[in-house]
Amino acid sequence: MSDIINPDNFGITESGPDFISEIELKTLMLQYTPQTMKDINSIEKGVESFFLFDQAPYALAKIEQISSLKEKDIQFMVEKRVIASCKYIEFSEEEKQLHIKTALIRPVSLQFVQAQKVKRACLRESIISILKFVHHRDKMIQTLQKNSTLSDFVNNTYKRTDEGGNLLGFKDHNSLLKRMKNLETLSFEYFLERQMHPDESLLTTVISRLSQGRSKLLEDLSETLTLPEEALNALEERGNGSILLSLTPALHIISPAVSGLMEYENDQIKVFRTEVECILPIFSELGKNILISILPEEDSPWSKAGAVVNDEQILEELRKHPSFAYGDQWPGGADFIEGYSTLLTTSNTLFAARRENALDILMMENLKVINMKFDAFHLTDENFQVIDSILADYNNDRTELFGILKERILGNPVVLAVKERRAENLSSGIYILYKENLARAFIQNKKRRSFLHLMAKDNNFARGIYDFLIDVSGEGIPKAMIEEQIQLSKSISEWEKELEEEKRKKEEAKKPFLQKILEFILKLFGFHSEKRREEDSAREQGFNFSEKQKSDPDLKKNQVAVKAPSAASPPRERQILISSRVQKAIDYVDRKNKGLIWLDELMHALGSPNFTYESVSDMLFYDQKRRYSEVRVLNEVRHVFINKEMEAKKEWLKSTIIFLESNPSKHEYQLLASHLKNKLQS
């Protein structure tokens, strides 16, 4: 039986021989003391406790707890399938250090697969323990960064001496080879080996798992019921990346934490160097001196005093020399190039990440101006807030920085942003407003409503302001949201009327002078080309006497008064045949609210900017089939129509009144309930 789980079978159940039976065990125990049998029983109880406590390795019996068995005895019993052993890594909360533990396994079932479950749990515990350690190490690294001593820490970690303690130089070939070999002292493998002396198979398995991306590592740990907070924090600090950065197959370092890149305080950004960026100069110095050693002096211009050379040049030159990468004189040359390249790529990525993070900070600082603001703000290259350290990265070019900021804001999903309507250039401004504040802005700014509508359309809201109408008829919707939606509905209706009036005035202005004179004369004689809906309603609600009735005073005197209808009926000359599309939406809202047709819900159901509140309201009012009556007392609160068929039923009136009165928080419900009560009593 294998002592350590091979990395290739982690997470996969293996087949193998089960443990020996109780009878065989008793025979084998004859050569040992009675205490040995007690220890075997305690090992079995440890496995029982392991499964009882959600596969917790701390419940297993450890080798130091077994007094009667020496190491050679344990090895013998492993070979005879009495027990199995498994080494794993444990994190000490008190010491904040990692330790190697050896767990002993003998399941009561004697099944091989049960032992494999225990081993996989031990390996998961090893990974989790390292994650905890990395979390605490991150705190230590951040302290060094803030104290500007991280570079000293890294340089002290790198061994610059030979076996005798003599400082290695750069002049001779052997010293350079030893310096290359000593790069392993910067690795995580070296740290673990020096601190714990783990088995090679355990070390290889753990390193390979921690070199995976976040999602794959979480998949490996999926059998763990709850990951400790420290382990989750270590993962979150690396985003989707891996815990370990692979420089070569045999050399890994801990990836930098994202929180250790920079800090923003008192309107200033402070940049911190990471371990990767502190290790890179060590490779740079060594690579430069290797080239000086390889190349003739005339072909090595940077060997001169004061010569400046960058990492890309050193790498490019090293790759040109196969003797370094693949020759026998420079063992490890290919690995050096690979590690150097990875460090340089990672450093460039960190630089780009800092710049992106800095631009995010700049954007958030400039968006503070629209916090709790209910009108579009005009952001320009003259009034945007600048952070000096970011501006310095762009050669103090304010216009270029504003252009980058502008594009970033335009791509922000929570902000409505519209470019200034003028010749497009880097310095032209943008109008910005938080998306969640558009409805309130539309309500409060009467003169800006058309602009706000277009602003929404320019930000992928095809119907403009109409896309911000939501259905508020359901349960649990905050009262403030309901009130805002009612106000928005009213504001849209007012805006539509204003647009119609502007349209009418423009059409009026286009009419020829003679046509205007003719229409004026017709108005003097009482001929009107249009009648308002209110006039139609007033006419229909009064008495309708024939010419004979008007001329006969006796008949008029004896006329019995007839009650005006509760809601107006459309005059014949204004009747409208409702289209099938609108009718479907009306029927949907009608069914949903059992006879009540709230106009804002109807507009939401229609979902088209081709219909306005006024036009849809007119369709219902002037319906050719006269199926709907308008409740005018609610027009200033929330526009509603009633299905006349339902309105005529007393049972419907009673049940609807009960429903409306059960929602005292909605003002429009109480007004409508009062209106229906009057109808019920009339």
XYZ file of C-alpha atoms in Angstrom:
682
model
C 0.000 0.000 0.000
C 1.312 3.425 -0.959
C 2.138 5.724 1.924
C 1.475 8.936 0.023
C -1.228 9.681 -2.510
C 0.244 10.128 -5.964
C -0.686 13.458 -7.633
C -2.141 11.566 -10.586
C -4.787 9.818 -8.497
C -5.889 12.679 -6.248
C -9.676 12.638 -6.257
C -9.859 9.176 -7.934
C -10.686 6.003 -5.991
C -8.110 3.272 -6.523
C -8.564 -0.449 -6.256
C -6.341 -2.406 -3.955
C -6.241 -5.155 -1.291
C -8.235 -4.599 1.873
C -6.731 -4.697 5.361
C -6.146 -8.042 7.083
C -8.983 -9.515 9.116
C -9.286 -9.592 12.904
C -8.256 -13.250 12.981
C -5.104 -12.587 10.974
C -4.415 -9.546 13.133
C -4.612 -11.536 16.373
C -2.170 -14.071 14.967
C 0.228 -11.308 13.977
C -0.110 -9.590 17.373
C 1.256 -12.639 19.209
C 4.770 -11.327 18.662
C 3.903 -7.931 20.201
C 2.930 -6.707 23.639
C -0.749 -6.240 24.663
C -0.192 -2.495 24.454
C 0.305 -2.853 20.702
C -3.231 -4.203 20.297
C -4.549 -1.270 22.299
C -2.693 1.081 19.985
C -4.226 -0.652 16.941
C -7.663 -0.165 18.516
C -6.942 3.532 19.087
C -5.962 3.834 15.395
C -9.345 2.336 14.444
C -11.156 4.735 16.787
C -9.250 7.621 15.208
C -10.631 6.690 11.783
C -14.138 6.415 13.255
C -13.757 9.905 14.742
C -12.398 11.155 11.415
C -15.650 10.278 9.641
C -17.722 11.421 12.606
C -16.141 14.911 12.530
C -16.684 15.611 8.805
C -13.451 13.975 7.662
C -11.230 16.025 9.968
C -7.589 14.777 9.909
C -6.944 16.098 13.435
C -9.115 13.227 14.745
C -6.742 10.582 13.350
C -4.146 8.840 15.495
C -0.659 10.292 14.955
C 2.582 8.384 15.012
C 3.849 10.293 18.072
C 0.761 9.167 20.031
C 1.582 5.465 19.583
C 3.988 4.440 22.320
C 4.409 0.746 21.642
C 5.442 0.914 17.991
C 8.724 2.095 16.614
C 9.187 3.361 13.082
C 10.363 -0.015 11.759
C 7.351 -1.717 13.414
C 4.978 0.700 11.715
C 6.651 0.088 8.362
C 6.289 -3.666 8.906
C 2.582 -3.328 9.722
C 2.017 -1.169 6.665
C 3.582 -3.893 4.508
C 1.416 -6.556 6.184
C -1.743 -4.434 5.589
C -2.453 -4.056 9.304
C -2.474 -0.280 8.997
C -1.719 2.455 6.477
C 0.218 5.644 7.064
C -0.193 9.058 5.517
C 1.962 12.149 5.896
C 0.343 15.557 5.585
C 1.031 19.218 6.365
C -0.633 20.961 9.301
C -0.705 24.678 10.132
C -0.105 25.643 13.756
C -2.374 28.538 14.735
C -0.193 29.349 17.753
C 3.175 29.347 16.005
C 1.852 30.429 12.556
C 4.117 27.742 11.116
C 3.750 24.571 9.052
C 4.520 21.097 10.434
C 4.583 17.552 9.053
C 2.232 15.051 10.662
C 2.023 11.275 10.093
C -1.479 9.838 10.488
C -2.081 6.113 11.025
C -5.125 4.499 9.404
C -7.093 1.307 9.971
C -10.779 1.572 9.093
C -13.242 -0.590 11.014
C -14.653 -1.793 7.688
C -11.135 -2.887 6.670
C -11.901 -1.581 3.181
C -9.116 -0.148 1.070
C -11.376 2.581 -0.363
C -12.046 3.937 3.126
C -8.320 4.397 3.676
C -8.075 6.236 0.350
C -10.801 8.653 1.482
C -8.742 9.400 4.563
C -5.613 9.995 2.466
C -7.399 12.354 0.102
C -8.718 14.312 3.079
C -5.176 14.538 4.458
C -3.941 15.927 1.165
C -6.769 18.493 1.144
C -5.755 19.432 4.674
C -2.159 19.929 3.472
C -3.336 22.363 0.793
C -5.655 24.207 3.192
C -2.852 24.482 5.770
C -0.559 26.090 3.196
C -3.352 28.490 2.203
C -3.664 29.520 5.855
C 0.082 30.011 6.049
C 0.066 32.115 2.871
C -2.670 34.319 4.341
C -0.599 35.064 7.462
C 2.528 35.486 5.362
C 0.694 38.074 3.217
C 0.227 40.201 6.336
C 3.938 39.979 7.091
C 4.829 40.928 3.504
C 2.477 43.929 3.611
C 4.197 45.166 6.765
C 7.574 44.891 5.028
C 6.187 46.719 1.982
C 4.885 49.623 4.062
C 8.210 49.831 5.878
C 10.095 49.690 2.546
C 12.094 46.687 3.773
C 10.749 43.946 1.478
C 13.705 44.249 -0.871
C 16.094 43.684 2.072
C 14.057 40.633 3.128
C 14.293 39.103 -0.369
C 18.017 39.848 -0.705
C 18.664 38.245 2.665
C 16.699 35.165 1.606
C 18.858 34.690 -1.498
C 22.041 32.825 -0.605
C 25.104 34.631 -2.051
C 27.791 32.440 -0.493
C 29.327 29.049 -1.231
C 29.354 25.994 1.032
C 32.181 27.483 3.047
C 30.373 30.747 3.629
C 32.513 32.720 1.191
C 30.828 35.498 -0.793
C 30.380 34.542 -4.430
C 31.553 37.001 -7.073
C 30.612 37.469 -10.730
C 34.008 37.174 -12.362
C 34.603 33.442 -12.725
C 32.448 30.769 -14.313
C 32.090 28.612 -11.169
C 30.838 31.512 -9.069
C 28.180 32.302 -11.667
C 27.076 28.643 -11.723
C 26.806 28.582 -7.927
C 24.834 31.813 -7.956
C 22.473 30.255 -10.511
C 22.118 27.157 -8.316
C 21.435 29.320 -5.259
C 18.367 30.865 -6.940
C 16.498 27.870 -5.518
C 16.838 29.457 -2.062
C 14.165 31.940 -3.195
C 11.677 29.150 -3.942
C 8.769 27.867 -1.900
C 10.074 24.302 -2.306
C 13.312 25.305 -0.566
C 11.366 26.912 2.259
C 9.236 23.776 2.836
C 12.218 21.414 2.638
C 14.248 23.466 5.089
C 11.388 23.807 7.564
C 9.702 20.366 7.413
C 11.705 17.918 5.259
C 8.559 16.548 3.563
C 8.573 13.450 1.366
C 9.228 14.256 -2.256
C 5.891 12.777 -3.366
C 3.933 14.930 -0.878
C 5.902 18.037 -1.853
C 5.372 17.386 -5.575
C 1.642 16.834 -5.115
C 1.087 19.959 -3.026
C 3.173 22.177 -5.304
C 1.346 20.957 -8.428
C -2.073 21.626 -6.858
C -1.154 25.113 -5.641
C 0.203 25.979 -9.091
C -3.297 25.566 -10.560
C -5.764 28.385 -11.081
C -8.349 29.259 -8.430
C -11.275 27.372 -10.012
C -9.325 24.124 -10.441
C -7.966 24.306 -6.895
C -11.466 24.875 -5.490
C -12.614 21.867 -7.477
C -9.926 19.761 -5.759
C -11.107 21.056 -2.382
C -14.816 20.620 -3.147
C -15.222 17.684 -0.732
C -14.282 19.980 2.153
C -17.539 21.141 3.739
C -16.360 24.608 4.730
C -13.101 26.281 3.778
C -11.543 28.343 6.586
C -11.716 32.112 6.163
C -7.921 32.407 6.018
C -7.776 29.949 3.104
C -10.506 31.832 1.225
C -8.713 35.139 1.812
C -5.478 33.742 0.375
C -7.362 32.646 -2.757
C -9.258 35.935 -3.124
C -6.009 37.896 -2.917
C -4.888 36.152 -6.137
C -8.120 36.600 -8.082
C -8.362 33.839 -10.672
C -4.631 33.175 -10.570
C -2.666 30.501 -8.766
C -1.218 30.586 -5.264
C 2.227 29.640 -6.584
C 3.949 31.196 -9.580
C 5.944 28.646 -11.570
C 9.327 30.032 -12.632
C 10.567 26.599 -13.697
C 9.147 23.079 -13.161
C 11.273 22.806 -10.017
C 11.155 26.409 -8.758
C 8.004 28.179 -7.528
C 7.406 31.353 -5.568
C 4.266 32.664 -3.864
C 2.219 34.878 -6.178
C 1.802 38.481 -5.006
C -1.411 39.515 -3.254
C -3.433 42.117 -5.136
C -3.951 44.197 -1.990
C -0.187 44.641 -1.780
C 0.135 46.498 -5.089
C -0.861 50.019 -4.058
C -2.643 52.165 -1.507
C -4.791 55.291 -1.887
C -4.770 57.734 1.013
C -5.169 61.493 1.321
C -5.672 61.933 -2.441
C -2.327 60.220 -3.106
C -1.462 56.800 -4.514
C 1.431 54.944 -2.913
C 2.925 52.063 -4.949
C 4.440 49.008 -3.232
C 6.968 46.644 -4.835
C 6.083 42.961 -4.642
C 8.358 39.960 -4.067
C 8.348 39.256 -7.791
C 9.642 42.748 -8.515
C 12.274 42.387 -5.785
C 13.463 39.035 -7.164
C 13.679 40.331 -10.759
C 16.806 42.515 -10.105
C 18.605 39.432 -8.774
C 18.015 37.683 -12.109
C 18.885 40.887 -13.991
C 22.233 41.265 -12.248
C 23.084 37.618 -12.719
C 21.975 37.574 -16.366
C 24.010 40.668 -17.179
C 27.149 39.168 -15.639
C 26.605 35.845 -17.426
C 26.568 37.737 -20.743
C 29.749 39.598 -19.789
C 31.326 36.209 -19.130
C 30.080 34.635 -22.387
C 30.650 37.477 -24.837
C 33.923 39.038 -25.882
C 34.405 42.499 -24.406
C 33.880 44.235 -27.761
C 30.501 42.458 -28.161
C 29.380 43.367 -24.651
C 28.806 47.142 -24.613
C 26.945 47.074 -21.289
C 30.041 45.756 -19.515
C 31.361 49.306 -19.542
C 30.901 51.456 -16.463
C 27.612 53.355 -16.419
C 26.124 51.325 -19.282
C 22.324 51.000 -19.125
C 20.632 47.780 -20.181
C 17.076 46.558 -19.701
C 15.733 43.090 -18.964
C 14.327 42.573 -22.467
C 17.792 43.115 -23.959
C 19.449 40.712 -21.528
C 16.873 37.998 -22.217
C 17.082 38.477 -25.968
C 20.872 38.193 -25.895
C 20.831 35.091 -23.653
C 18.421 33.366 -26.052
C 20.833 34.024 -28.926
C 23.425 31.744 -27.328
C 22.494 28.043 -27.475
C 25.641 27.262 -25.550
C 24.085 28.888 -22.498
C 20.614 27.407 -22.874
C 21.605 23.895 -23.898
C 25.377 23.552 -23.470
C 27.065 21.395 -20.862
C 29.057 24.360 -19.567
C 25.924 26.089 -18.237
C 23.696 23.482 -16.554
C 20.336 25.041 -15.718
C 20.711 27.750 -18.369
C 17.352 26.978 -20.023
C 15.599 27.061 -16.629
C 17.248 30.406 -15.852
C 15.905 31.899 -19.095
C 12.436 30.464 -18.392
C 12.350 31.823 -14.838
C 13.742 35.208 -15.889
C 11.116 35.481 -18.645
C 8.278 34.569 -16.244
C 9.448 37.156 -13.703
C 9.645 39.860 -16.361
C 6.192 39.014 -17.772
C 4.676 38.977 -14.291
C 6.314 42.305 -13.404
C 4.900 43.882 -16.562
C 1.471 42.446 -15.692
C 1.690 43.929 -12.198
C 2.615 47.308 -13.670
C -0.405 47.152 -15.979
C -2.639 46.043 -13.072
C -1.484 49.014 -10.991
C -2.241 51.386 -13.859
C -5.704 49.863 -14.293
C -6.324 50.077 -10.563
C -5.143 53.687 -10.508
C -7.502 54.570 -13.363
C -10.357 52.895 -11.474
C -9.536 55.056 -8.452
C -9.440 58.139 -10.678
C -12.832 57.232 -12.157
C -14.452 56.663 -8.751
C -13.078 59.943 -7.451
C -14.571 61.782 -10.429
C -17.907 59.983 -10.104
C -18.303 61.275 -6.541
C -19.622 64.500 -8.068
C -22.832 62.702 -9.152
C -23.521 60.936 -5.863
C -27.153 61.734 -4.909
C -27.371 64.116 -7.870
C -30.518 64.131 -9.987
C -29.317 65.933 -13.069
C -26.660 65.137 -15.652
C -23.266 66.607 -14.778
C -21.034 68.010 -17.515
C -17.523 66.589 -16.931
C -14.776 68.297 -18.921
C -10.998 68.314 -19.121
C -11.088 71.548 -17.125
C -13.184 70.420 -14.138
C -12.234 66.732 -13.725
C -10.285 65.816 -10.582
C -6.641 64.912 -11.171
C -4.415 62.652 -9.063
C -0.845 63.887 -9.493
C 0.861 60.480 -9.452
C -1.430 59.208 -12.229
C -0.947 62.365 -14.271
C 2.832 61.884 -13.996
C 2.465 58.407 -15.590
C 0.991 60.151 -18.644
C 3.759 62.751 -18.946
C 1.559 65.365 -17.256
C -0.686 65.416 -20.339
C -4.039 66.388 -18.833
C -5.908 66.074 -22.137
C -4.663 62.513 -22.754
C -5.560 61.448 -19.214
C -9.057 62.938 -19.545
C -9.560 61.056 -22.828
C -8.702 57.757 -21.082
C -10.929 58.620 -18.118
C -13.792 59.486 -20.456
C -13.649 56.140 -22.253
C -13.551 54.357 -18.911
C -16.668 56.143 -17.683
C -18.445 55.473 -20.989
C -17.876 51.755 -20.373
C -19.117 51.808 -16.761
C -22.392 49.805 -16.583
C -23.830 51.740 -13.624
C -23.368 55.179 -15.200
C -25.285 56.851 -18.009
C -22.766 58.802 -20.062
C -23.190 60.811 -23.258
C -20.462 62.506 -25.233
C -20.717 66.221 -25.712
C -22.488 67.102 -28.969
C -19.652 68.829 -30.719
C -16.576 67.981 -32.745
C -15.197 64.808 -31.197
C -11.764 65.174 -29.651
C -9.971 64.160 -26.470
C -10.913 67.367 -24.660
C -14.662 67.328 -25.446
C -16.682 66.612 -22.307
C -19.310 64.064 -21.336
C -22.598 64.263 -19.442
C -22.820 61.716 -16.635
C -25.540 60.495 -14.293
C -25.942 57.340 -12.220
C -28.434 55.043 -13.910
C -30.393 54.556 -10.688
C -30.954 58.331 -10.439
C -32.446 58.813 -13.914
C -36.093 58.379 -12.882
C -35.800 60.993 -10.114
C -33.865 63.307 -12.445
C -36.649 63.045 -15.045
C -39.254 63.895 -12.400
C -37.392 66.905 -10.988
C -35.985 68.507 -14.159
C -38.862 69.477 -16.432
C -36.669 71.395 -18.875
C -34.206 68.512 -19.256
C -36.645 65.652 -19.856
C -36.064 65.314 -23.591
C -32.289 65.339 -23.016
C -32.543 62.687 -20.283
C -34.719 60.537 -22.548
C -32.109 60.731 -25.324
C -29.356 60.098 -22.773
C -31.009 56.801 -21.844
C -31.394 55.833 -25.514
C -27.688 56.553 -26.134
C -26.879 54.096 -23.339
C -28.567 51.063 -24.930
C -32.041 51.677 -23.516
C -33.956 51.389 -26.782
C -37.145 52.931 -25.370
C -35.383 55.671 -23.444
C -37.186 56.794 -20.299
C -39.934 54.226 -20.906
C -37.456 51.459 -20.038
C -37.361 52.847 -16.497
C -41.055 52.162 -15.926
C -41.370 48.997 -13.864
C -44.260 46.880 -12.659
C -44.955 47.793 -9.020
C -48.152 45.833 -8.550
C -46.511 42.901 -6.795
C -46.075 42.334 -3.076
C -43.057 43.478 -1.092
C -42.163 46.458 -3.297
C -40.930 49.428 -1.192
C -43.393 52.278 -0.835
C -40.750 54.789 -1.982
C -40.295 52.887 -5.254
C -44.052 52.776 -5.858
C -44.374 56.513 -5.243
C -41.437 57.225 -7.549
C -43.002 55.129 -10.309
C -46.310 56.967 -9.962
C -44.506 60.311 -10.146
C -42.501 59.091 -13.148
C -45.697 58.061 -14.921
C -47.195 61.505 -14.331
C -43.986 63.218 -15.447
C -43.890 61.202 -18.666
C -47.521 62.108 -19.331
C -46.772 65.823 -18.769
C -43.709 65.593 -21.004
C -45.691 63.931 -23.783
C -48.280 66.716 -23.652
C -45.517 69.298 -23.864
C -44.048 67.520 -26.886
C -47.470 67.428 -28.555
C -47.922 71.120 -27.851
C -44.505 71.922 -29.300
C -45.326 69.803 -32.332
C -48.652 71.626 -32.767
C -46.952 75.014 -32.533
C -44.370 73.992 -35.127
C -47.096 72.761 -37.455
C -49.010 75.980 -36.842
C -45.951 78.024 -37.733
C -45.613 76.156 -41.023
C -49.195 76.982 -42.161
C -49.600 79.618 -44.914
C -50.846 83.017 -43.818
C -54.173 82.673 -45.725
C -54.894 79.331 -44.033
C -54.360 80.929 -40.625
C -56.821 83.777 -41.551
C -59.422 81.254 -42.738
C -59.146 79.160 -39.546
C -59.425 82.303 -37.432
C -62.663 83.325 -39.222
C -64.091 79.798 -38.800
C -63.371 79.928 -35.065
C -65.251 83.231 -34.817
C -68.355 81.478 -36.146
C -67.936 78.506 -33.816
C -66.378 76.008 -36.197
C -63.542 74.051 -34.571
C -61.415 71.571 -36.403
C -60.630 69.678 -33.152
C -62.339 69.042 -29.843
C -60.494 68.256 -26.656
C -61.319 65.115 -24.773
C -62.383 67.148 -21.753
C -64.915 69.013 -23.875
C -66.244 65.718 -25.228
C -66.598 64.429 -21.676
C -68.398 67.558 -20.458
C -70.818 67.428 -23.363
C -71.682 63.773 -22.795
C -72.159 64.103 -19.033
C -74.895 66.795 -19.322
C -78.589 66.417 -20.317
C -79.274 65.763 -23.997
C -82.492 67.523 -24.980
C -83.938 67.376 -28.487
C -84.848 70.593 -30.287
C -88.526 69.948 -29.441
C -87.702 69.647 -25.736
C -85.739 72.902 -25.774
C -88.642 74.809 -27.413
C -91.377 73.370 -25.197
C -91.192 74.875 -21.712
C -93.920 72.599 -20.311
C -92.197 69.505 -21.471
C -88.928 70.822 -20.034
C -90.646 71.669 -16.771
C -92.083 68.175 -16.351
C -88.865 66.437 -17.466
C -87.641 63.975 -14.886
C -83.975 64.558 -14.111
C -81.703 61.788 -15.344
C -78.433 61.074 -13.528
C -75.307 61.665 -15.478
C -73.323 58.498 -16.096
C -70.445 57.829 -13.682
C -67.925 57.935 -16.493
C -68.014 59.629 -19.824
C -68.811 57.821 -23.060
C -67.043 58.866 -26.268
C -68.939 60.861 -28.897
C -69.452 58.957 -32.125
C -67.235 61.198 -34.205
C -64.245 60.418 -31.921
C -64.627 56.628 -31.496
C -61.440 54.513 -31.889
C -61.027 50.881 -32.873
C -58.296 49.531 -30.594
C -55.548 47.622 -32.419
C -54.998 43.934 -31.627
C -51.560 44.604 -30.098
C -52.895 47.185 -27.661
C -55.956 45.048 -26.942
C -53.750 42.099 -25.932
C -51.874 44.328 -23.485
C -55.170 45.711 -22.109
C -56.568 42.204 -21.654
C -53.383 41.101 -19.875
C -53.488 43.965 -17.358
C -57.282 43.526 -17.033
C -56.916 39.830 -16.132
C -53.960 40.471 -13.855
C -55.791 43.090 -11.794
C -59.282 41.549 -12.140
C -60.964 44.429 -13.914
C -58.642 47.310 -12.987
C -56.500 48.689 -15.806
C -53.671 50.806 -14.355
C -52.272 52.928 -17.158
C -48.635 52.690 -16.030
C -48.844 48.885 -15.988
C -50.435 48.954 -19.437
C -47.539 51.068 -20.778
C -45.072 48.614 -19.237
C -46.927 45.688 -20.849
C -46.887 47.396 -24.251
C -43.142 47.968 -23.997
C -42.898 50.283 -26.991
C -41.937 53.975 -27.349
C -44.445 54.229 -30.206
C -47.250 54.569 -27.651
C -47.607 57.530 -25.289
C -49.632 57.770 -22.101
C -52.013 60.196 -23.745
C -52.540 58.130 -26.913
C -53.182 54.889 -24.983
C -55.478 56.694 -22.544
C -57.427 58.070 -25.506
C -57.777 54.587 -26.969
C -59.426 53.359 -23.776
C -61.613 56.447 -23.423
C -62.748 56.517 -27.067
C -63.062 52.724 -27.371
C -65.595 51.979 -30.115
C -67.095 49.159 -28.058
C -67.332 51.371 -24.934
C -65.856 48.699 -22.633
C -63.855 50.896 -20.254
C -64.672 53.752 -17.915
C -62.135 56.246 -16.618
C -61.842 57.035 -12.898
C -61.073 60.731 -13.156
C -60.692 61.321 -9.421
C -57.415 59.357 -9.595
C -55.919 61.096 -12.644
C -53.621 63.279 -10.567
C -52.441 60.291 -8.514
C -52.411 57.211 -10.738
C -54.367 56.870 -13.965
C -56.817 53.938 -13.991
C -59.664 52.556 -16.106
C -62.285 49.979 -15.094
C -63.737 47.197 -17.181
C -67.423 48.199 -17.423
C -68.551 44.568 -17.439
C -66.976 44.068 -14.002
C -68.060 47.501 -12.774
C -71.687 46.522 -13.256
C -71.387 43.601 -10.831
C -72.013 44.341 -7.146
C -70.053 41.277 -6.024
C -67.023 42.483 -7.964
C -67.353 45.944 -6.425
C -67.490 44.496 -2.904
C -64.550 42.120 -3.356
C -62.448 44.817 -5.039
C -63.176 47.299 -2.235
C -62.069 44.695 0.342
C -58.845 44.062 -1.613
C -58.077 47.772 -1.982
C -58.708 48.533 1.685
C -56.362 45.690 2.693
C -53.473 47.782 1.311
C -53.677 50.999 3.390
C -50.125 52.006 2.465
C -51.124 52.704 -1.158
C -52.845 56.071 -1.435
C -54.314 55.372 -4.872
C -55.956 52.194 -3.542
C -57.780 54.139 -0.856
C -59.026 56.741 -3.339
C -60.258 54.050 -5.699
C -61.946 52.156 -2.846
C -63.798 55.343 -1.890
C -64.882 55.846 -5.509
C -66.169 52.264 -5.792
C -68.064 52.618 -2.502
C -69.917 55.605 -3.944
C -70.822 53.547 -7.015
C -72.010 50.676 -4.837
C -74.297 52.991 -2.848
C -75.672 54.842 -5.888
